[in-house]
Short mmCIF file of C-alpha atoms in Angstrom, two decimals:
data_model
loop_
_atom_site.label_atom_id
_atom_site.label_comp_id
_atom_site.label_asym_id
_atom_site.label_seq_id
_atom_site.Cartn_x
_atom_site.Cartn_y
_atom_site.Cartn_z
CA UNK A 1 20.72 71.16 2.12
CA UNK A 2 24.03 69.91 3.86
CA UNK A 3 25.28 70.33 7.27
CA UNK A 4 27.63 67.86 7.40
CA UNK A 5 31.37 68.74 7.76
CA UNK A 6 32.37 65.86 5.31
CA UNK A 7 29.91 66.76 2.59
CA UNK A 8 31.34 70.42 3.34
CA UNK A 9 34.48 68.78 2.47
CA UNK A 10 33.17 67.06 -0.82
CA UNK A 11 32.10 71.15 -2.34
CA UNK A 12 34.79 72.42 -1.32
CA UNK A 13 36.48 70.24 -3.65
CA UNK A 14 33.66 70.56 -6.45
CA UNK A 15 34.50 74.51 -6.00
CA UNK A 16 37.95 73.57 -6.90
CA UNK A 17 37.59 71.46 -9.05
CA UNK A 18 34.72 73.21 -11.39
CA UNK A 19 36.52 76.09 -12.68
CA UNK A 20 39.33 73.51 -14.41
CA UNK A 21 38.66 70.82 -17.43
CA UNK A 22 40.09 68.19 -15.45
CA UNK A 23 38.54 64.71 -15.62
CA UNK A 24 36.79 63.42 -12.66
CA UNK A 25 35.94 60.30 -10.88
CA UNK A 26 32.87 60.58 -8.31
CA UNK A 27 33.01 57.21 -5.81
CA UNK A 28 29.87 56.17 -3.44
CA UNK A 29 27.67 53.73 -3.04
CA UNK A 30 24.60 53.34 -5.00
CA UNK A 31 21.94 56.28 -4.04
CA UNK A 32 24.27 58.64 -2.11
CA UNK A 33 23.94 61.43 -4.53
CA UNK A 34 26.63 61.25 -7.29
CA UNK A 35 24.66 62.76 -10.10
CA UNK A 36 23.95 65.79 -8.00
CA UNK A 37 27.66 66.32 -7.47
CA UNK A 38 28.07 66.42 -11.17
CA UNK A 39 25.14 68.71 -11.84
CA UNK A 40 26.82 70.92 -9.23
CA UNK A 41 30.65 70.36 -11.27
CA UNK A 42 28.86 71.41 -14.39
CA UNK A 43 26.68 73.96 -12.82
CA UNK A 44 29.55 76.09 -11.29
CA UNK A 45 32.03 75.29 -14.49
CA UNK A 46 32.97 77.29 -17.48
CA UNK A 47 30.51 75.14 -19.36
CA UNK A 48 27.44 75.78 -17.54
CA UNK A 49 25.25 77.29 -20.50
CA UNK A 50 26.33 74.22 -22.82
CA UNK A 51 24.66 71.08 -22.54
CA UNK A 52 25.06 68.58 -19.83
CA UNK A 53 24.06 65.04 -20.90
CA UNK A 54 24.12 61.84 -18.48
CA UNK A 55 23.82 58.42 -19.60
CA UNK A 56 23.85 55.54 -17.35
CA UNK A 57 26.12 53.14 -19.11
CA UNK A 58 24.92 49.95 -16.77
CA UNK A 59 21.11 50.77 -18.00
CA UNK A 60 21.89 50.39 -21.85
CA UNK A 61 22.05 47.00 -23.83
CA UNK A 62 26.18 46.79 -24.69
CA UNK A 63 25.20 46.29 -28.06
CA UNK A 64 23.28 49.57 -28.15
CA UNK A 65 26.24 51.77 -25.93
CA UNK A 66 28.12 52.13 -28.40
CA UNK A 67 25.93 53.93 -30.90
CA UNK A 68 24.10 56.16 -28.74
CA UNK A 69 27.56 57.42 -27.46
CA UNK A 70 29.88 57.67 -30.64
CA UNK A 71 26.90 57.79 -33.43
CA UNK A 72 26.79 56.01 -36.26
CA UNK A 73 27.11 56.70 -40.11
CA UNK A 74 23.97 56.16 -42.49
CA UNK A 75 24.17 52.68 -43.45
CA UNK A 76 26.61 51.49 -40.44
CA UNK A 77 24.32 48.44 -40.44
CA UNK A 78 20.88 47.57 -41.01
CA UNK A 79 17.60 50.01 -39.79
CA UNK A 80 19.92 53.15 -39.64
CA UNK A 81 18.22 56.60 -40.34
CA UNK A 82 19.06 58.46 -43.11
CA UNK A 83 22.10 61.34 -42.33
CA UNK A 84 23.27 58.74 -39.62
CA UNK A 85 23.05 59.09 -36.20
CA UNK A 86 24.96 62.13 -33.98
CA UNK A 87 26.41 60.45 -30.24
CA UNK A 88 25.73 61.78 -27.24
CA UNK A 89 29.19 62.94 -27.12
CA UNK A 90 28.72 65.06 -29.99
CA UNK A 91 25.31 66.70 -28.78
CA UNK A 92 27.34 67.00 -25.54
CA UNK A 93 30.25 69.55 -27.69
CA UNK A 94 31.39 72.02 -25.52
CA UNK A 95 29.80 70.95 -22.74
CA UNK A 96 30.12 67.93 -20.00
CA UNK A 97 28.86 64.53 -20.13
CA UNK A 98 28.58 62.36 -17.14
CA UNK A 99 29.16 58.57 -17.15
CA UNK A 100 27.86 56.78 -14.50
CA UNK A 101 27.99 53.60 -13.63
CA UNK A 102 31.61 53.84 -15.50
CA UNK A 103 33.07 49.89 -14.50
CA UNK A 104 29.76 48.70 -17.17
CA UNK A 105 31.77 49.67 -19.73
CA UNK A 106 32.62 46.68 -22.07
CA UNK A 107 36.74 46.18 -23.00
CA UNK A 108 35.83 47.65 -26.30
CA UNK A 109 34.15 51.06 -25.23
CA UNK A 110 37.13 51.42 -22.21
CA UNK A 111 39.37 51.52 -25.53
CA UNK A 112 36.93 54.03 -27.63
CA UNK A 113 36.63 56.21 -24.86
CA UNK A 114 40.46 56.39 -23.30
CA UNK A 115 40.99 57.87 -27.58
CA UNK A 116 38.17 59.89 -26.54
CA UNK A 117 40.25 61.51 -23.36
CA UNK A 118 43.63 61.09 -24.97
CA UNK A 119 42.93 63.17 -28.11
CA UNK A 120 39.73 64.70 -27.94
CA UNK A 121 38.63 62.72 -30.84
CA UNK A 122 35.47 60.23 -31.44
CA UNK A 123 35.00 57.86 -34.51
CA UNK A 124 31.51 56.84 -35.13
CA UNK A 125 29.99 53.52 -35.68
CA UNK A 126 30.83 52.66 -39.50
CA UNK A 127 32.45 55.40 -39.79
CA UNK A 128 36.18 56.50 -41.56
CA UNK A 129 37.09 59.65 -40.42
CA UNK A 130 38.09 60.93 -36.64
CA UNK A 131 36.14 64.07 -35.61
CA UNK A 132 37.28 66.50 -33.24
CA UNK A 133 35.13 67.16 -29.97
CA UNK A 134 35.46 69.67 -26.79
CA UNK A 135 33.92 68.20 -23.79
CA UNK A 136 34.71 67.38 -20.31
CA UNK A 137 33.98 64.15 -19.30
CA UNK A 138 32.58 63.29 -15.49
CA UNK A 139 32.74 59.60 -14.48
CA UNK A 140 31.17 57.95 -11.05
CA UNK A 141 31.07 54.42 -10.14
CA UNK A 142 30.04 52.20 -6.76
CA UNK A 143 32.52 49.65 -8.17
CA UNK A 144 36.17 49.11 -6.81
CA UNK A 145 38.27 49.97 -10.14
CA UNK A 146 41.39 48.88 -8.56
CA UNK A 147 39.84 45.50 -7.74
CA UNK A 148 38.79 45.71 -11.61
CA UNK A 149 42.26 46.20 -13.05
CA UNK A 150 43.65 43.40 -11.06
CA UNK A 151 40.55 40.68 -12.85
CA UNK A 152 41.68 42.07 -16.29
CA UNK A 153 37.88 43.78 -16.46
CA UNK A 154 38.81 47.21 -16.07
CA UNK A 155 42.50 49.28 -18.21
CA UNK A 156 44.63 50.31 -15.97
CA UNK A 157 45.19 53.36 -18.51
CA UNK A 158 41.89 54.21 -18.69
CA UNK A 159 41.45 54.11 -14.71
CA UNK A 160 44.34 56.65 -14.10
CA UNK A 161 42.99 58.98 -16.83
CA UNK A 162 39.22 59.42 -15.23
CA UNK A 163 40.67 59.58 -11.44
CA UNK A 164 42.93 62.57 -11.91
CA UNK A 165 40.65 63.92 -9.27
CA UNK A 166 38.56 61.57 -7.47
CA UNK A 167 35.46 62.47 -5.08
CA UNK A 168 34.85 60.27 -2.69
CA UNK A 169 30.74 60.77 -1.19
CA UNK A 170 29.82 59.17 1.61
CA UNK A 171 26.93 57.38 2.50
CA UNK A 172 24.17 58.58 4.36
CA UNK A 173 25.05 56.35 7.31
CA UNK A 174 27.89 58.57 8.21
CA UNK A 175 26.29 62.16 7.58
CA UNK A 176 23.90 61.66 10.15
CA UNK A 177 23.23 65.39 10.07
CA UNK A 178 22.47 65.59 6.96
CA UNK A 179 19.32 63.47 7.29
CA UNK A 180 17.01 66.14 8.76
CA UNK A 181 18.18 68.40 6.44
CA UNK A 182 17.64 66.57 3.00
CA UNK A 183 13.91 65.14 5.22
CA UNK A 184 12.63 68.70 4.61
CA UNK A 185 14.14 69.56 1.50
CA UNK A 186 12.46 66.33 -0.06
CA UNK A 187 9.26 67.06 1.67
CA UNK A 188 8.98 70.89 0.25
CA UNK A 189 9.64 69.52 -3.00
CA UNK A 190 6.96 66.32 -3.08
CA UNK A 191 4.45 68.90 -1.62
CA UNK A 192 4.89 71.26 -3.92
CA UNK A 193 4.94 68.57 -6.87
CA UNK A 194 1.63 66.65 -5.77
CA UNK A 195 0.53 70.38 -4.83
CA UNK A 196 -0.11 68.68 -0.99
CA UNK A 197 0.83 70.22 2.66
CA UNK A 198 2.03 67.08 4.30
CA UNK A 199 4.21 67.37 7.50
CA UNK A 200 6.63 65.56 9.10
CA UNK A 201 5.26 64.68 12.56
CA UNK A 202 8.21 64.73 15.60
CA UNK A 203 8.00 60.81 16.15
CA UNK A 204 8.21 60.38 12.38
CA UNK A 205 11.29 62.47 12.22
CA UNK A 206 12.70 60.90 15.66
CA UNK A 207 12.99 57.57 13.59
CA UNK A 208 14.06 58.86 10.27
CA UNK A 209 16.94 60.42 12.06
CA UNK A 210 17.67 56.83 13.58
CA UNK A 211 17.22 54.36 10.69
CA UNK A 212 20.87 53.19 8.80
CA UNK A 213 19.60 54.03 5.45
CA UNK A 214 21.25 51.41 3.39
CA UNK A 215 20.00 52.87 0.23
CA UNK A 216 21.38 56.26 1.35
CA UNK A 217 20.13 59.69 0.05
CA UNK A 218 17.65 57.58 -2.57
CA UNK A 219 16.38 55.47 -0.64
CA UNK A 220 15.47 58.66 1.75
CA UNK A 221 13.90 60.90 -1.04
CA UNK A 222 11.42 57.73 -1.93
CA UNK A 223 10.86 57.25 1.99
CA UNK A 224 9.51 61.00 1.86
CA UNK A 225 7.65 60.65 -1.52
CA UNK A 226 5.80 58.13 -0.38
CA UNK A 227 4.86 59.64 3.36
CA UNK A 228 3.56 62.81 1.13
CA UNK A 229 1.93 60.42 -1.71
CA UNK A 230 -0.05 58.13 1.33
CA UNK A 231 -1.38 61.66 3.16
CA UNK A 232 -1.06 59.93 6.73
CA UNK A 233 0.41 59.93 9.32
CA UNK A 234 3.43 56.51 8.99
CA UNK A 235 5.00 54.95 11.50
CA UNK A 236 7.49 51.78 12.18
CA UNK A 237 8.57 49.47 14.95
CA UNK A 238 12.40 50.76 16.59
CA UNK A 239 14.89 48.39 15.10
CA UNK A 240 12.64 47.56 11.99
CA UNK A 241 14.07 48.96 8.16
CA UNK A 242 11.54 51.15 7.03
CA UNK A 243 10.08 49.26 4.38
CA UNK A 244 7.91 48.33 7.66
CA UNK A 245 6.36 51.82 7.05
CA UNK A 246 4.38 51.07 4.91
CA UNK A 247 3.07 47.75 5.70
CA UNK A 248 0.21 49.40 7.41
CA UNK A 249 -0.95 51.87 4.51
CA UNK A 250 -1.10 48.20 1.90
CA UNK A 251 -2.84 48.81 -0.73
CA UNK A 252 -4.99 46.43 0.01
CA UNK A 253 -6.84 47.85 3.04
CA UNK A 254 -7.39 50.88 0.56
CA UNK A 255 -9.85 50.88 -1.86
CA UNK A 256 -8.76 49.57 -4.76
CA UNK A 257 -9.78 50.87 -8.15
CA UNK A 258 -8.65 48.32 -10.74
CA UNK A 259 -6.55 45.55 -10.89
CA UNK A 260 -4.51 47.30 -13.73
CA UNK A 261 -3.97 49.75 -10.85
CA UNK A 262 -3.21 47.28 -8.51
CA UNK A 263 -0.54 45.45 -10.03
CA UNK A 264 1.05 48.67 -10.68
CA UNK A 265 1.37 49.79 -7.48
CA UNK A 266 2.93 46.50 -6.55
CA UNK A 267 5.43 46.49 -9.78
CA UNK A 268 6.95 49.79 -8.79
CA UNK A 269 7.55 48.99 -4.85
CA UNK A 270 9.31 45.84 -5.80
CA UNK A 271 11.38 47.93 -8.63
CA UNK A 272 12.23 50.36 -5.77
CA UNK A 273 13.26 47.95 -3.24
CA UNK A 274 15.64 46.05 -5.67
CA UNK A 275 17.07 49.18 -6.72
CA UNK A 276 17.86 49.95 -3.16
CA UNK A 277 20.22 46.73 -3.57
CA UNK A 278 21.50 46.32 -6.51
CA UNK A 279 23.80 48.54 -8.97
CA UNK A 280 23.09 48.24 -12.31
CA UNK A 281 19.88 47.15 -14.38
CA UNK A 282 21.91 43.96 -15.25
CA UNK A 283 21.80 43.11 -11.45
CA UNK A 284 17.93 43.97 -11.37
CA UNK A 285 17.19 41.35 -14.22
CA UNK A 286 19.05 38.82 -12.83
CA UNK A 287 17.61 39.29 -9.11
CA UNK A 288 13.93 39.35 -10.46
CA UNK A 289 14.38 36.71 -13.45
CA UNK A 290 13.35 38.67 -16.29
CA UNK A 291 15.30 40.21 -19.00
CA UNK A 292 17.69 43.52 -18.36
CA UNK A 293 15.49 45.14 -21.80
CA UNK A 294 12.20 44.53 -19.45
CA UNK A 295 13.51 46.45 -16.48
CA UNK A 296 14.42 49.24 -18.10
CA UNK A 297 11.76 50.17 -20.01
CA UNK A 298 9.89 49.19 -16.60
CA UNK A 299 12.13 52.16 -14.84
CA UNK A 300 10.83 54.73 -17.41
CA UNK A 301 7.50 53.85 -17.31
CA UNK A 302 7.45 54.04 -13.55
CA UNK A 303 9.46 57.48 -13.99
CA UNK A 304 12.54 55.35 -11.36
CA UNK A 305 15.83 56.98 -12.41
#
């Protein structure tokens, strides 16, 4: 799936780096594929047969974080479920959990988790008694950390404990090869998935290979979803982004069904061009003026993420 001799470079150092406990830190921009590189950590690793659990720590209310990571004890606060509440670090025992979106984390949870790292121990919410745990914690962030430290918004401590070995990915922009490649392996995929036999056509491909891709390896696997989705043959001006390849397909020279339908349609494109652009569900809500709550249970519905 990768032909380029830097992303040859990044698994060569997931190779290394899979076979040892250490604690990593995964750097990119948004979209250029750092939860594959810790399915692939994870995948090749000791733990590979014991769960691996992500959680997205920029798409969960703060107030809610904390819980589904440490747990809670029965009667913590009000509403809690009898027997408590086991974290995701917990379920994640012997295995590897992967924290992306790492600079969300509040002061509070940056403190939590460094005990986490330093002692392999977890408290949980409401809860007396430290409990031992064995897993190996991935990180990955589009943030600069350093930058961070230096504002007071990100420990210093914590920082040099999740970047014992950092992977930097680059973005699509400057793997250039690597666009044809990951073209077809998105388009077998979406064919098989929607069960269709879409191709890509050689002037279709021609400008793929030619467009920045500003929302990297994401933005590219949504490009192809959609050409296999539409069935048709889609094309855009030279020097346009290729949002423009769709204006021709609007839904509104197609037969529309419902209005439910409609609006749909239109709710998810706008969710996947402001994901293209901004980092964290936080940035979402505040770019489209509703609440951060609303646009994620917006990106489940729409199956985004």
């Amino acid at each position: 799936m990768f032909k380029d001799k830097k992303m040859e470079e990044v698994f060569e150092l997931i190779r290394s780096v899979a076979s040892v406990d250490t604690t990593v830190l995964i750097l990119g921009e948004t979209g250029v594929g750092k939860q594959m590189v810790a399915n692939q950590i994870h995948s090749m690793s000791h733990r590979r047969d014991k769960p691996f659990i992500t959680i997205n720590c920029g798409a969960i209310p703060e107030n809610l974080l904390e819980t589904e990571l440490f747990g809670y004890e029965e009667g913590a606060f009000s509403g809690t479920r009898k027997g408590g509440k086991l974290g995701l670090l917990q379920i994640a025992d012997k295995g590897t959990i992967f924290l992306d979106e790492i600079g969300e984390l509040t002061p509070t949870l940056q403190v939590k988790l460094l005990r986490v790292l330093q002692e392999k121990v977890i408290m949980k919410v409401g809860g007396t008694k430290e409990q031992k745990i064995d897993v190996r914690i991935i990180t990955a962030t589009n943030k600069e950390l350093k930058k961070m430290i230096l504002t007071g918004t990100f420990r210093e401590d914590l920082y040099y404990r999740i970047n014992v070995v950092p992977i930097q990915i680059p973005p699509l922009r400057e793997r250039r090869e690597d666009i044809h490649a990951l073209s077809y392996y998105f388009l077998k995929r979406f064919n098989k998935n929607y069960q269709k036999y879409i191709q890509l056509l050689p002037n279709q491909l021609e400008q793929l290979l030619g467009y920045s891709w500003p929302g990297n390896v994401r933005e590219l696997e949504n490009v192809i979803e959609r050409i296999v989705v539409l069935e048709k043959p889609i094309f855009f001006e030279k020097k346009e982004p290729v949002e423009s390849y769709f204006h021709e397909q609007s839904i509104f020279k197609d037969q529309i069904t419902s209005l439910t339908e409609t609006m749909e349609k239109i709710e998810k494109d706008i969710l996947l061009k402001t994901i293209e652009h901004c980092s964290t569900t936080r940035e979402m809500a505040k770019q489209l003026g509703v609440n951060q709550s609303t646009i994620v249970r917006k990106l489940q519905k729409f199956g985004i993420r």
